DNA sequence: TATTGTTATACTCTATAACTATA
DNA sequence: TATAGTTATAGAGTATAACAATA
């Protein structure tokens, strides 16, 4: 391949000072990015079989689990812009996986729910993603798995609170 | 704000079955994405002061730490396509933060190195990113921090090996 | 034949502003 | 005045194919 590039294949964490990304490896952000890119590519490949992307899968998940939400609720839950949710909801509706219904109490709003075929597709896609997720987590010691999820959620919560404090 | 959305603010991990993203929260990929998005927004905001983005900062880091690499080396190290590296290297060179030199041993290749001002800018940007990274990691118990980095690298390594096995 | 750097292109995700209809 | 949904648009990141020069 190319010269000068050595990889740590034996252990996940290497102190090899010759690694050209050694400065970046100390940052949690860099490791987060690389891990997420790998997982994202993996999950995306799985979802192709269901004609779903991570975005459409996530929205279908939220709507299936909690019928009656409005689009702005779903946007807030998934931390995506309302404007970016529109095309996703459009696509899911066009494929008859979800249904929009006018909220009788607020004529500006649509109430979302998954159709039978939407729930069925979601169940199958969820099972495939879960199988894959368990395979990914198999690389981590069982006692560490909950710690990992906890740490990721702590990072997210901390940064969101920091940002909200700053914008006050 | 909106109705029907409850947030877990007390603890990072919640078993509240009313959380509308409860199905997704079990997936490491979903938590990875949310954590990375938060970190990425945070780091990007910091790098604005140096007129850097995460991509240009990462490339400058690798070139500063290990002078003499070629573009294809840097691309392999950071797992980006060579074609996508060109514009980043162009920008860094135009700003005189790095220099391209013809490799005398291989006239197809350019050897990259950081200029003095490139190293100086990198040092300052690195210090700011490090301060921020430590603030992020402060949310996690000290004993868990190494475990987190280790777990993230294990995930990346495992998935990369899985993919490489499949494509054989 | 294969590799290095490059160009062109396309697709996704993300962010912002502005509009309409309703509240 | 503010909110829900929408449209348009622009930026960034990413992926692929093809090319000239060189190995």
Tab-separated table of C-alpha atoms in Angstrom, chain A residues 1-5 7-9 11-14 18-43 45 54-55 57-59 61-66 68-70 72-73 76-79 103 122 126 129-133 135-137 139-140 144 146-163 166, chain B residues 1-5 7-9 11-14 18-43 45 54-55 57-59 61-63 65-66 68-70 72-74 76-79 103 122 126 129-133 135-137 139-140 144 146-163 166:
chain	number	residue	atom	x	y	z
A	1	UNK	CA	0.000	0.000	0.000
A	2	UNK	CA	1.747	3.155	1.121
A	3	UNK	CA	4.844	3.727	3.143
A	4	UNK	CA	5.175	5.364	6.519
A	5	UNK	CA	1.743	4.445	7.858
A	7	UNK	CA	-1.558	0.809	12.308
A	8	UNK	CA	-2.271	-0.531	15.778
A	9	UNK	CA	-4.008	-3.821	15.163
A	11	UNK	CA	-4.954	-3.290	20.857
A	12	UNK	CA	-7.531	-0.599	20.455
A	13	UNK	CA	-5.576	1.971	22.408
A	14	UNK	CA	-1.991	2.425	21.397
A	18	UNK	CA	4.826	7.226	15.749
A	19	UNK	CA	1.106	7.116	14.942
A	20	UNK	CA	0.577	10.152	12.757
A	21	UNK	CA	-2.764	10.951	14.370
A	22	UNK	CA	-1.431	10.637	17.907
A	23	UNK	CA	-2.338	14.231	18.814
A	24	UNK	CA	-5.912	13.735	17.661
A	25	UNK	CA	-6.312	10.349	19.342
A	26	UNK	CA	-6.284	12.061	22.729
A	27	UNK	CA	-9.471	13.935	21.852
A	28	UNK	CA	-12.769	12.263	22.537
A	29	UNK	CA	-14.237	14.132	19.562
A	30	UNK	CA	-11.842	12.521	17.100
A	31	UNK	CA	-12.523	9.042	18.432
A	32	UNK	CA	-16.245	9.756	18.429
A	33	UNK	CA	-16.139	10.805	14.809
A	34	UNK	CA	-14.218	7.750	13.658
A	35	UNK	CA	-16.394	5.351	15.637
A	36	UNK	CA	-19.568	7.006	14.423
A	37	UNK	CA	-18.458	7.004	10.803
A	38	UNK	CA	-17.804	3.264	11.017
A	39	UNK	CA	-21.155	2.542	12.687
A	40	UNK	CA	-23.032	4.821	10.322
A	41	UNK	CA	-21.635	3.093	7.251
A	42	UNK	CA	-22.495	-0.264	8.788
A	43	UNK	CA	-26.076	0.637	9.699
A	45	UNK	CA	-25.653	-0.724	4.532
A	54	UNK	CA	-30.761	6.449	9.149
A	55	UNK	CA	-32.943	9.540	9.024
A	57	UNK	CA	-35.491	4.863	10.108
A	58	UNK	CA	-35.197	7.176	13.116
A	59	UNK	CA	-38.349	9.099	12.266
A	61	UNK	CA	-39.056	4.611	14.989
A	62	UNK	CA	-40.270	7.629	16.933
A	63	UNK	CA	-43.637	7.701	15.171
A	64	UNK	CA	-44.143	3.960	15.619
A	65	UNK	CA	-43.273	4.057	19.287
A	66	UNK	CA	-45.327	7.138	20.099
A	68	UNK	CA	-49.908	11.169	17.987
A	69	UNK	CA	-46.795	13.312	17.902
A	70	UNK	CA	-46.689	16.368	15.697
A	72	UNK	CA	-42.355	19.701	15.487
A	73	UNK	CA	-42.377	17.182	18.337
A	76	UNK	CA	-37.369	18.296	18.797
A	77	UNK	CA	-37.003	14.673	19.872
A	78	UNK	CA	-34.444	13.877	17.171
A	79	UNK	CA	-32.777	17.297	17.296
A	103	UNK	CA	-54.962	17.868	14.519
A	122	UNK	CA	-40.106	-0.881	11.211
A	126	UNK	CA	-35.346	-2.677	13.914
A	129	UNK	CA	-30.314	-3.000	13.245
A	130	UNK	CA	-30.469	-4.563	16.705
A	131	UNK	CA	-28.619	-7.659	15.527
A	132	UNK	CA	-25.952	-5.441	14.055
A	133	UNK	CA	-25.774	-3.234	17.132
A	135	UNK	CA	-22.461	-7.409	17.062
A	136	UNK	CA	-20.839	-4.004	17.399
A	137	UNK	CA	-21.197	-4.004	21.176
A	139	UNK	CA	-16.340	-5.819	20.895
A	140	UNK	CA	-16.789	-4.254	24.327
A	144	UNK	CA	-18.514	-1.654	30.065
A	146	UNK	CA	-23.794	0.460	30.000
A	147	UNK	CA	-20.931	2.761	30.948
A	148	UNK	CA	-20.381	3.564	27.296
A	149	UNK	CA	-23.991	4.494	26.624
A	150	UNK	CA	-24.070	6.467	29.842
A	151	UNK	CA	-20.901	8.355	28.944
A	152	UNK	CA	-22.211	9.229	25.473
A	153	UNK	CA	-25.429	10.575	26.927
A	154	UNK	CA	-23.535	12.523	29.576
A	155	UNK	CA	-21.432	14.176	26.876
A	156	UNK	CA	-24.495	15.142	24.899
A	157	UNK	CA	-26.340	16.471	27.938
A	158	UNK	CA	-23.357	18.419	29.243
A	159	UNK	CA	-22.646	20.129	25.938
A	160	UNK	CA	-26.274	20.956	25.319
A	161	UNK	CA	-26.537	22.542	28.757
A	162	UNK	CA	-23.293	24.463	28.224
A	163	UNK	CA	-24.614	25.827	24.954
A	166	UNK	CA	-24.146	30.531	26.843
B	1	UNK	CA	-42.490	24.880	24.240
B	2	UNK	CA	-44.329	21.880	22.817
B	3	UNK	CA	-46.509	19.315	24.463
B	4	UNK	CA	-45.868	15.644	24.925
B	5	UNK	CA	-42.062	15.799	25.016
B	7	UNK	CA	-36.697	15.089	28.815
B	8	UNK	CA	-34.483	13.283	31.303
B	9	UNK	CA	-32.436	16.029	32.891
B	11	UNK	CA	-29.555	11.411	34.890
B	12	UNK	CA	-27.903	10.709	31.599
B	13	UNK	CA	-29.462	7.286	31.240
B	14	UNK	CA	-33.173	7.103	31.722
B	18	UNK	CA	-42.402	7.392	27.776
B	19	UNK	CA	-39.328	8.836	26.079
B	20	UNK	CA	-40.263	8.902	22.421
B	21	UNK	CA	-36.791	7.841	21.331
B	22	UNK	CA	-36.617	4.948	23.800
B	23	UNK	CA	-36.176	2.336	21.067
B	24	UNK	CA	-33.270	4.228	19.553
B	25	UNK	CA	-31.590	4.951	22.881
B	26	UNK	CA	-30.680	1.294	23.182
B	27	UNK	CA	-28.506	1.529	20.083
B	28	UNK	CA	-24.927	2.598	20.491
B	29	UNK	CA	-25.089	4.163	17.020
B	30	UNK	CA	-27.872	6.556	17.999
B	31	UNK	CA	-26.060	7.660	21.140
B	32	UNK	CA	-22.829	7.993	19.172
B	33	UNK	CA	-24.502	10.215	16.631
B	34	UNK	CA	-26.060	12.528	19.199
B	35	UNK	CA	-22.866	12.786	21.232
B	36	UNK	CA	-20.784	13.415	18.138
B	37	UNK	CA	-23.153	16.047	16.799
B	38	UNK	CA	-22.932	17.922	20.092
B	39	UNK	CA	-19.129	17.689	20.214
B	40	UNK	CA	-18.768	18.597	16.568
B	41	UNK	CA	-20.859	21.746	16.954
B	42	UNK	CA	-18.837	22.670	20.022
B	43	UNK	CA	-15.431	22.142	18.395
B	45	UNK	CA	-17.494	26.922	17.112
B	54	UNK	CA	-12.560	20.139	11.782
B	55	UNK	CA	-11.232	18.876	8.453
B	57	UNK	CA	-7.593	21.267	11.723
B	58	UNK	CA	-7.191	17.484	11.478
B	59	UNK	CA	-5.033	17.671	8.365
B	61	UNK	CA	-2.485	18.286	12.973
B	62	UNK	CA	-1.246	15.247	11.093
B	63	UNK	CA	1.123	17.271	8.925
B	65	UNK	CA	3.064	16.073	13.942
B	66	UNK	CA	4.626	14.047	11.157
B	68	UNK	CA	7.185	14.305	5.227
B	69	UNK	CA	3.911	12.493	4.648
B	70	UNK	CA	2.407	12.430	1.183
B	72	UNK	CA	-2.243	9.768	0.055
B	73	UNK	CA	-0.680	8.995	3.438
B	74	UNK	CA	-2.676	11.737	5.099
B	76	UNK	CA	-5.259	6.988	4.643
B	77	UNK	CA	-4.474	8.160	8.173
B	78	UNK	CA	-7.646	10.242	8.434
B	79	UNK	CA	-9.794	7.828	6.413
B	103	UNK	CA	9.184	14.131	-3.615
B	122	UNK	CA	-1.880	24.673	15.080
B	126	UNK	CA	-4.812	22.628	19.592
B	129	UNK	CA	-9.542	22.324	21.407
B	130	UNK	CA	-7.783	20.545	24.262
B	131	UNK	CA	-9.283	22.902	26.834
B	132	UNK	CA	-12.702	22.226	25.371
B	133	UNK	CA	-12.128	18.486	25.198
B	135	UNK	CA	-14.315	20.314	29.704
B	136	UNK	CA	-16.334	17.726	27.787
B	137	UNK	CA	-14.588	14.838	29.487
B	139	UNK	CA	-18.710	15.113	32.617
B	140	UNK	CA	-17.325	11.593	32.886
B	144	UNK	CA	-14.124	5.900	32.962
B	146	UNK	CA	-9.784	5.786	29.281
B	147	UNK	CA	-12.470	3.129	29.005
B	148	UNK	CA	-14.519	5.422	26.813
B	149	UNK	CA	-11.687	6.141	24.392
B	150	UNK	CA	-10.793	2.469	24.353
B	151	UNK	CA	-14.382	1.443	23.627
B	152	UNK	CA	-14.687	3.939	20.768
B	153	UNK	CA	-11.497	2.651	19.185
B	154	UNK	CA	-12.592	-0.953	19.657
B	155	UNK	CA	-15.850	-0.203	17.836
B	156	UNK	CA	-14.014	1.414	14.952
B	157	UNK	CA	-11.466	-1.387	14.695
B	158	UNK	CA	-14.066	-4.147	14.915
B	159	UNK	CA	-16.287	-2.687	12.232
B	160	UNK	CA	-13.410	-1.955	9.908
B	161	UNK	CA	-12.200	-5.532	10.217
B	162	UNK	CA	-15.717	-6.866	9.664
B	163	UNK	CA	-16.023	-4.824	6.507
B	166	UNK	CA	-16.693	-9.136	3.879
